[in-house]
Structures are given as C-alpha cells and as structure tokens.
Short mmCIF file of C-alpha atoms in Angstrom, two decimals:
data_model
loop_
_atom_site.label_atom_id
_atom_site.label_comp_id
_atom_site.label_asym_id
_atom_site.label_seq_id
_atom_site.Cartn_x
_atom_site.Cartn_y
_atom_site.Cartn_z
CA ILE A 1 -0.10 -0.10 -0.09
CA VAL A 2 1.59 3.34 -1.21
CA GLU A 3 0.50 6.83 -1.23
CA ASP A 4 -1.33 8.01 -4.13
CA ASP A 5 0.98 10.41 -5.31
CA LYS A 6 2.25 10.87 -8.75
CA LYS A 7 6.02 11.08 -8.10
CA THR A 8 5.74 7.94 -5.68
CA LEU A 9 3.83 5.74 -8.49
CA GLU A 10 6.46 6.93 -11.07
CA LYS A 11 9.22 5.70 -8.86
CA ILE A 12 7.70 2.65 -8.06
CA ASP A 13 7.01 1.89 -11.83
CA GLU A 14 10.60 2.49 -12.63
CA ILE A 15 12.04 -0.05 -10.01
CA LEU A 16 9.44 -2.84 -10.98
CA LYS A 17 10.25 -2.50 -14.49
CA GLU A 18 14.04 -2.31 -14.20
CA ASN A 19 13.49 -5.79 -12.15
CA GLU A 20 11.33 -7.18 -15.17
CA LEU A 21 8.40 -7.35 -12.74
CA ASN A 22 4.50 -7.03 -14.11
CA TYR A 23 2.17 -5.35 -11.65
CA SER A 24 -0.95 -3.68 -11.57
CA ILE A 25 -2.84 -1.54 -9.16
CA ILE A 26 -5.79 -3.67 -7.87
CA GLY A 27 -7.65 -1.00 -5.60
CA LYS A 28 -7.47 1.67 -3.24
CA THR A 29 -8.25 2.91 0.38
CA ILE A 30 -11.75 4.37 0.87
CA LYS A 31 -13.17 6.18 4.21
CA PRO A 32 -16.29 3.77 4.69
CA CYS A 33 -15.00 0.71 6.73
CA LEU A 34 -16.10 -1.66 3.89
CA TYR A 35 -14.42 -4.14 1.62
CA ARG A 36 -15.65 -3.90 -1.75
CA ILE A 37 -15.10 -6.16 -4.59
CA TYR A 38 -15.73 -4.91 -8.14
CA ASN A 39 -15.53 -6.81 -11.80
CA ASN A 40 -15.52 -4.44 -14.55
CA ASN A 41 -17.36 -1.48 -12.40
CA ARG A 42 -19.80 -3.88 -10.85
CA LEU A 43 -19.96 -4.27 -7.24
CA LEU A 44 -19.96 -8.12 -6.48
CA CYS A 45 -19.48 -7.86 -2.76
CA GLU A 46 -19.49 -5.65 0.19
CA LEU A 47 -18.33 -6.55 3.64
CA ASP A 48 -17.88 -4.79 6.91
CA LEU A 49 -14.08 -4.88 7.86
CA LYS A 50 -14.64 -5.84 11.24
CA VAL A 51 -15.59 -9.21 9.67
CA LEU A 52 -12.40 -9.80 8.21
CA CYS A 53 -10.07 -7.89 10.84
CA GLU A 54 -11.96 -9.45 14.04
CA PRO A 55 -12.26 -13.25 13.35
CA PHE A 56 -13.87 -15.66 15.64
CA LEU A 57 -11.65 -16.70 18.30
CA TYR A 58 -11.31 -20.60 19.03
CA ASP A 59 -10.08 -21.94 22.46
CA LEU A 60 -8.34 -24.64 21.18
CA GLU A 61 -7.60 -27.38 24.25
CA LYS A 62 -4.18 -28.43 24.80
CA GLU A 63 -3.55 -32.10 25.44
CA GLU A 64 -0.26 -33.48 27.44
CA ILE A 65 2.78 -34.17 25.39
CA LYS A 66 4.07 -37.57 25.93
CA ASP A 67 7.92 -37.44 26.75
CA GLU A 68 9.91 -39.26 24.09
CA LYS A 69 12.25 -42.08 25.34
CA GLU A 70 15.82 -41.47 25.47
CA THR A 71 17.72 -43.16 22.59
CA SER A 72 20.68 -45.58 23.46
CA LYS A 73 24.07 -44.60 22.46
CA LEU A 74 24.59 -45.10 18.51
CA ASN A 75 26.98 -47.47 16.93
CA PRO A 76 29.06 -45.11 14.69
CA LYS A 77 29.67 -47.53 12.16
CA GLU A 78 26.14 -48.70 11.83
CA GLU A 79 24.77 -45.25 11.53
CA PHE A 80 27.32 -44.18 8.71
CA GLU A 81 26.46 -47.13 6.53
CA LYS A 82 22.75 -46.42 7.13
CA LEU A 83 23.36 -42.77 6.27
CA LEU A 84 24.75 -43.84 2.80
CA LYS A 85 21.73 -45.85 1.80
CA ASP A 86 19.39 -42.94 2.80
CA ASN A 87 18.03 -41.32 -0.41
CA ASN A 88 17.13 -38.11 1.64
CA PHE A 89 20.84 -37.68 2.37
CA SER A 90 22.51 -38.37 -1.08
CA SER A 91 23.41 -35.66 -3.52
CA LYS A 92 20.72 -33.87 -5.23
CA GLU A 93 22.81 -31.97 -7.72
CA LYS A 94 21.26 -34.02 -10.80
CA ILE A 95 18.05 -32.58 -10.00
CA TYR A 96 19.08 -28.87 -9.03
CA SER A 97 21.19 -28.42 -11.64
CA GLN A 98 18.65 -28.77 -14.06
CA PHE A 99 17.17 -25.35 -13.04
CA ASP A 100 18.18 -21.84 -13.46
CA GLN A 101 19.92 -20.88 -10.36
CA GLU A 102 20.87 -17.47 -11.46
CA VAL A 103 17.67 -15.48 -12.06
CA GLN A 104 18.25 -12.14 -13.07
CA GLY A 105 22.33 -12.48 -12.54
CA ARG A 106 21.59 -11.70 -8.75
CA THR A 107 22.40 -15.33 -7.27
CA SER A 108 25.90 -14.55 -5.68
CA PHE A 109 26.54 -17.95 -4.74
CA SER A 110 25.52 -21.22 -6.30
CA GLN A 111 23.67 -24.25 -4.65
CA LYS A 112 27.04 -25.84 -5.07
CA GLU A 113 28.72 -23.48 -2.92
CA ASN A 114 26.14 -23.34 0.03
CA SER A 115 22.61 -24.88 0.81
CA ILE A 116 20.93 -21.60 1.19
CA GLY A 117 20.38 -19.23 -1.33
CA ILE A 118 22.44 -15.67 -1.49
CA LEU A 119 21.40 -12.73 -3.82
CA TYR A 120 22.91 -9.44 -4.14
CA LEU A 121 20.30 -6.72 -4.02
CA LYS A 122 21.73 -3.34 -5.17
CA GLU A 123 18.49 -1.68 -3.60
CA VAL A 124 20.11 -2.22 -0.03
CA ASP A 125 23.46 -2.76 -1.24
CA GLY A 126 23.89 -6.14 0.38
CA PHE A 127 23.38 -9.83 0.35
CA ILE A 128 20.16 -11.39 1.03
CA GLY A 129 20.20 -14.78 2.51
CA LEU A 130 17.41 -17.40 2.19
CA THR A 131 16.62 -20.93 3.80
CA THR A 132 13.89 -23.37 4.46
CA LYS A 133 13.24 -26.26 6.57
CA THR A 134 10.45 -28.87 6.96
CA ASP A 135 9.97 -30.90 10.01
CA VAL A 136 7.55 -33.74 10.61
CA ASN A 137 7.16 -34.62 13.93
CA PHE A 138 4.26 -36.25 15.99
CA ASN A 139 5.47 -33.58 18.51
CA SER A 140 4.49 -30.62 17.19
CA LYS A 141 6.12 -28.35 19.69
CA LYS A 142 9.54 -29.99 19.14
CA GLY A 143 9.01 -30.14 15.33
CA MET A 144 8.34 -26.50 15.31
CA LYS A 145 11.33 -25.60 17.38
CA ASN A 146 13.47 -28.08 15.23
CA ALA A 147 12.79 -25.89 11.98
CA PHE A 148 12.83 -22.84 13.52
CA LEU A 149 16.49 -23.40 15.09
CA TYR A 150 17.81 -25.30 12.12
CA CYS A 151 16.90 -22.08 9.66
CA PHE A 152 18.26 -19.65 12.32
CA ARG A 153 21.60 -21.73 12.76
CA LYS A 154 21.65 -22.23 8.77
CA LEU A 155 21.91 -18.19 8.29
CA ILE A 156 24.04 -17.82 11.26
CA SER A 157 26.49 -20.27 10.10
CA SER A 158 26.56 -18.52 6.58
CA GLY A 159 27.34 -15.39 8.20
CA ILE A 160 23.79 -13.98 7.68
CA GLU A 161 21.75 -12.09 10.43
CA PRO A 162 18.23 -13.55 10.55
CA LYS A 163 15.73 -10.69 9.95
CA GLY A 164 12.06 -12.47 9.24
CA LEU A 165 10.31 -15.61 8.53
CA THR A 166 7.06 -17.00 6.97
CA ASN A 167 5.46 -20.40 7.23
CA CYS A 168 3.35 -23.19 5.91
CA LEU A 169 1.84 -25.25 8.52
CA ASN A 170 0.18 -28.38 7.75
CA PHE A 171 -2.25 -30.66 9.88
CA SER A 172 -4.92 -33.13 9.56
CA SER A 173 -8.82 -32.07 10.72
CA PRO A 174 -8.74 -29.60 13.55
CA GLU A 175 -12.04 -31.02 14.60
CA ASN A 176 -9.89 -33.76 16.23
CA LYS A 177 -8.98 -32.77 19.58
CA LYS A 178 -5.46 -34.17 19.26
CA THR A 179 -4.67 -32.26 16.10
CA ALA A 180 -6.27 -29.04 17.45
CA SER A 181 -3.86 -29.36 20.32
CA ASP A 182 -0.94 -30.12 17.88
CA PHE A 183 -1.78 -26.67 16.13
CA ARG A 184 -1.75 -24.73 19.54
CA TYR A 185 1.39 -26.00 20.62
CA ALA A 186 2.87 -25.03 17.33
CA ILE A 187 1.69 -21.63 17.27
CA GLU A 188 2.73 -20.93 20.70
CA GLU A 189 6.14 -22.33 20.22
CA LEU A 190 6.43 -20.27 17.07
CA LYS A 191 5.46 -17.12 18.90
CA LYS A 192 7.81 -17.60 21.69
CA LEU A 193 10.70 -18.23 19.58
CA SER A 194 9.86 -15.20 17.39
CA PHE A 195 9.82 -12.82 20.47
CA GLU A 196 12.77 -14.54 22.11
CA TYR A 197 15.13 -14.27 19.10
CA LYS A 198 13.48 -11.08 17.79
CA ILE A 199 12.73 -12.45 14.38
CA PRO A 200 8.94 -11.24 13.17
CA VAL A 201 6.79 -13.65 11.53
CA VAL A 202 5.68 -11.61 8.21
CA SER A 203 3.33 -13.91 6.86
CA GLY A 204 1.98 -17.58 6.93
CA ASN A 205 -0.72 -20.08 6.28
CA VAL A 206 -2.01 -23.20 7.59
CA SER A 207 -3.53 -26.01 5.65
CA PHE A 208 -6.09 -28.35 7.76
CA TYR A 209 -7.89 -31.46 6.71
CA ASN A 210 -4.89 -33.37 5.09
CA GLU A 211 -6.23 -36.82 5.42
CA ASN A 212 -8.43 -39.60 4.07
CA GLN A 213 -10.53 -42.14 5.42
CA ASN A 214 -7.63 -44.37 6.16
CA SER A 215 -4.64 -42.25 7.27
CA LYS A 216 -3.74 -38.75 7.99
CA ILE A 217 -0.55 -36.59 8.03
CA PRO A 218 1.34 -35.75 11.28
CA PRO A 219 1.94 -31.91 12.23
CA CYS A 220 4.24 -30.66 9.52
CA SER A 221 5.91 -27.15 10.01
CA THR A 222 7.67 -25.51 7.06
CA LEU A 223 9.48 -22.24 7.69
CA ALA A 224 11.34 -20.03 5.55
CA PHE A 225 13.82 -17.69 6.88
CA VAL A 226 15.39 -14.46 5.30
CA GLY A 227 18.63 -12.53 6.66
CA ILE A 228 20.81 -9.77 5.41
CA GLN A 229 24.85 -9.39 5.53
CA GLU A 230 25.95 -6.09 3.81
CA ASP A 231 29.91 -7.26 3.80
CA ARG A 232 30.66 -10.05 1.49
CA GLU A 233 34.02 -10.86 3.45
CA LYS A 234 31.70 -12.00 6.23
CA ILE A 235 29.96 -14.62 4.52
CA SER A 236 31.07 -18.09 5.24
CA LEU A 237 31.96 -19.64 1.83
CA ASN A 238 35.71 -19.72 1.73
CA LYS A 239 37.23 -23.00 0.19
CA ILE A 240 38.01 -25.92 2.42
CA ASN A 241 41.80 -27.03 1.79
CA LEU A 242 44.05 -29.96 2.88
CA LYS A 243 45.30 -29.73 6.55
CA ASP A 244 42.52 -27.27 7.45
CA LYS A 245 41.77 -27.81 11.12
CA ILE A 246 38.37 -29.10 12.14
CA TYR A 247 36.80 -27.53 15.46
CA LEU A 248 33.41 -28.24 17.23
CA LEU A 249 31.51 -25.22 18.54
CA GLU A 250 29.68 -26.08 21.69
CA ASN A 251 26.39 -24.33 21.26
CA ASN A 252 25.34 -23.55 24.80
CA ASN A 253 23.63 -20.45 23.86
CA GLU A 254 22.43 -19.16 20.49
CA ILE A 255 23.00 -15.71 20.67
CA LYS A 256 26.44 -15.86 22.06
CA SER A 257 27.21 -18.72 19.80
CA LYS A 258 26.45 -16.27 16.91
CA GLU A 259 28.55 -13.55 18.41
CA ILE A 260 31.42 -16.01 18.13
CA ILE A 261 30.73 -17.22 14.89
CA PHE A 262 30.44 -13.66 13.30
CA ASN A 263 33.54 -12.48 15.08
CA LEU A 264 35.61 -15.36 13.77
CA LEU A 265 34.23 -14.65 10.36
CA LYS A 266 35.03 -11.07 10.69
CA LYS A 267 38.75 -11.71 11.68
CA LYS A 268 38.91 -14.33 8.91
CA LYS A 269 39.77 -16.94 11.49
CA ALA A 270 37.08 -19.18 10.54
CA LYS A 271 37.25 -20.25 6.60
CA LYS A 272 33.67 -21.61 6.68
CA VAL A 273 31.18 -22.54 9.47
CA ILE A 274 28.79 -25.64 9.19
CA ASN A 275 25.48 -26.06 11.33
CA ILE A 276 25.18 -29.75 12.66
CA GLY A 277 21.69 -30.94 10.88
CA ASN A 278 19.78 -33.97 11.01
CA TYR A 279 22.24 -36.50 9.89
CA GLY A 280 24.72 -35.25 12.85
CA LEU A 281 28.21 -33.91 12.77
CA ILE A 282 29.23 -36.72 10.25
CA GLY A 283 26.79 -36.15 7.41
CA SER A 284 27.09 -32.66 7.80
CA LEU A 285 30.74 -32.46 7.58
CA LEU A 286 30.47 -35.24 4.73
CA LYS A 287 28.62 -33.02 2.40
CA ASP A 288 31.03 -30.16 2.48
CA VAL A 289 34.25 -31.95 2.14
CA LEU A 290 33.08 -34.28 -0.78
CA PHE A 291 32.02 -31.06 -2.61
CA TYR A 292 35.98 -29.87 -2.39
CA ASP A 293 37.01 -33.59 -3.23
CA LEU A 294 38.52 -34.00 0.23
CA GLY A 295 38.22 -36.20 3.47
CA PHE A 296 38.61 -35.69 6.98
CA LYS A 297 39.88 -37.56 9.99
CA ILE A 298 38.19 -36.70 13.23
CA LYS A 299 37.59 -37.86 17.07
CA THR A 300 34.91 -36.73 19.15
CA GLU A 301 31.62 -38.22 21.38
CA LYS A 302 28.78 -37.46 19.33
CA TYR A 303 28.73 -38.32 15.65
CA PHE A 304 25.12 -38.80 14.45
CA GLU A 305 22.82 -37.73 17.28
CA LYS A 306 19.67 -35.70 15.54
CA TYR A 307 19.08 -32.17 16.04
CA GLN A 308 22.59 -31.73 17.65
CA LYS A 309 22.67 -28.26 18.07
CA ASP A 310 26.50 -27.53 17.57
CA TYR A 311 28.48 -25.83 14.99
CA ILE A 312 31.66 -27.07 13.06
CA VAL A 313 34.18 -24.46 12.27
CA ILE A 314 36.82 -24.91 9.61
CA SER A 315 40.20 -23.03 9.89
CA ASN A 316 43.56 -22.94 8.92
CA GLU A 317 44.80 -21.40 12.30
CA ASN A 318 45.03 -22.56 15.72
CA ILE A 319 41.96 -20.87 17.61
CA GLU A 320 42.01 -20.32 21.09
CA ASN A 321 38.25 -20.28 22.30
CA GLU A 322 36.78 -22.07 25.57
CA ASN A 323 33.82 -22.79 23.23
CA LEU A 324 35.85 -24.39 20.54
CA THR A 325 37.57 -27.92 20.49
CA LEU A 326 39.81 -29.36 17.96
CA ILE A 327 38.38 -32.54 16.81
CA GLY A 328 40.04 -33.33 13.62
CA GLU A 329 41.67 -32.13 10.51
CA ILE A 330 41.05 -32.33 6.52
CA ILE A 331 42.85 -34.97 4.73
CA ASP A 332 43.18 -36.25 1.14
CA ASP A 333 41.63 -39.59 0.34
CA LYS A 334 39.85 -41.17 3.74
CA ILE A 335 37.26 -40.67 5.75
CA ILE A 336 38.10 -41.78 9.03
CA PHE A 337 36.43 -41.52 12.66
CA ASP A 338 36.16 -43.31 15.87
CA ASN A 339 38.98 -45.65 14.26
CA TYR A 340 36.79 -46.63 11.29
CA SER A 341 38.40 -45.90 7.82
CA TYR A 342 36.59 -45.54 4.44
CA ASP A 343 37.85 -44.92 1.03
CA LYS A 344 36.78 -41.44 0.10
CA ASN A 345 36.22 -42.13 -3.61
CA GLU A 346 34.19 -45.04 -2.81
CA ILE A 347 31.90 -42.91 -0.27
CA ARG A 348 31.85 -40.35 -3.28
CA LYS A 349 30.27 -42.87 -5.57
CA ILE A 350 27.66 -43.80 -3.21
CA PHE A 351 26.78 -40.47 -2.24
CA ASN A 352 26.51 -39.39 -5.95
CA SER A 353 24.54 -42.43 -7.26
CA LYS A 354 20.95 -42.28 -5.75
CA PHE A 355 19.51 -40.01 -8.39
#
C-alpha cells in the first residue's frame, strides 16, 4: 500500500520495470470501513471490515505431550552405513542443476557452494540469505522448534543475520482434539521463539484436513527465513583446503554462539562454518568435504545424534576459544572417525549414485 502520489507511483513503476516485474493497481483505500470487490465496475461484494479484521476466536484445548524415550548410544559404523543408504541424504545435484540458479544474475553463490540461497540486492547494497526447513514430527512443539532453530543456525553459519520468516503449517482435521492441540502447541512455540530471537513472522498460512479415510498426516511445520549481510567478506563460503583444522563449537547459548561465529568470520579466523543438521556431525561435514574432493579425520563423542545444536568450524589457524574444541583435520583420500576408515572415492560414488 502506497500513497496515491504521482511521483511515488512513477518511482515504483521505475523500480518494478527495471527488475522485469509485472504489476497492476488492484484497489484503493476508502473512507467507509468497508471491503468492496468489483468486476468491470460492477459491485460483486461488500463486507464490513470488522468481519475480516476481528475473526472468531477458538479456544483450542491442549493435550499433554508424552515425553519421548531417550535413545541408546548409537553405533558410529552402523549409523554411517545406514546414512549412505538414505536417499534423503544423498546428493541432489542432478536435480537442482537442471534449473536456472542465477535468475536476473543476482545469485551471488550457487547451490554447489552453499545450501542456502544468497542474492545481491543493489537496492540495499547487501546480500540476502534465504533458507527453508520442513520438520514432520508427532510432537508439534518440538517439530516447530527444530525447524525454527535449523533455519536460524543455517543463516548464522553462513554469516547472515536473520531478519524475518514466513511459514506453511500442515495438519489433519482441527475437529479432532489431538490435531487442535498439536496446532496450538506449534503456534505457541513459534510465537515464543519469534519473540525470544526477535525475528518477526511477516506472513504465513495453515492447511488443515490433510487426511483421508485411512490415514492422516502428522504435524508438519515448514519455515522460510530471510536474512541480510552487507559485507561479502563476512559470508562463510571460503574454500576448504587440505590440512585445515576442524573445530567443534559447543552451542550452549544461541546468541553467544552467533557472536562467536560472526567474530571469527570478521577476523577471517574461520574459513567456513557448518551447522550440524539432522544427519549429525558426520553427515553435515561429509557433504561439504566431498564438494571439495577431500576427506577428514576426526575424533569426538557425538557423531550422528539428530537435532544436534552445535557448529563445525573449519580454519587454517590455531584458534584459542573456550567454546571451541579441536576434533580433527582435513585430509586427502580417507573418511576416518572413531577408528573406522573409508575410502573417500568409494563414499563419493555412493553419495552421487542415488539420482
């Protein structure tokens, strides 16, 4: 919505045409508090705005969420071999490389370089980072938190300051008390995290009744985050090299960890930062090193735990920080962890063979 001023409209027209964006003026504000819809100057509908702006409020009852059982310690060798068989983990390059990744020439870093989209916008003289996450979880509160923090950490690890988010939430019928409760838990968790991290929800939608006579979907939260970084040099996309050191940043406080990462990037002590996702430390590190045709040798306690909140920091320097622990180094032709050793080329072949 903009002021009905000739100069303002001409400026908007100039910006949109320069970016090859089609547009049309679809309405105007009026003094009566009414919403009117016309077709070829024929009035089709007229509503009091209070009907739209003050909708009915539903008091959705919450049911108790059962605590999940703690998983026993995972066997690193078994989990690694299971990971290599997982189609969701394998390389998707054959799919995304078929599509235009450089629309209008604004894409600054390709999908190969980073799993978030980074665009340069001359209007703000800076770089916009975009990332998404879907979490399907019978515990809707935990699923929302997982999706939110994954996107938050993904932008942070790339040197991008999160600025806002949108969402698409998917549930079965809200007429079912359990579904209504799941929805309420998800919304309350999103509100809590948004205020806590000062990241506004700028838009969103919810889809209900995703079910049939035989089955229904579990709660599904999809979030999309946008952030900004004005300085290209602070973006975490430097190349990984042989003999680089691998550190584990223990993330005991999200904001403190963000400050540590941004400081390391600013001082060029960190070449690359990787957030640990659903596939644990090994899975997150493996994707990056294979891109550079390298391997690694690490020793630590956690390898495959899901929803691990820590970060991997790659550097060619000795970093002294109480929150960073040196766990290994980049090597040439092997993937080595917990005394298990695999040939890098064989792992690459499996990783690239699914699609």
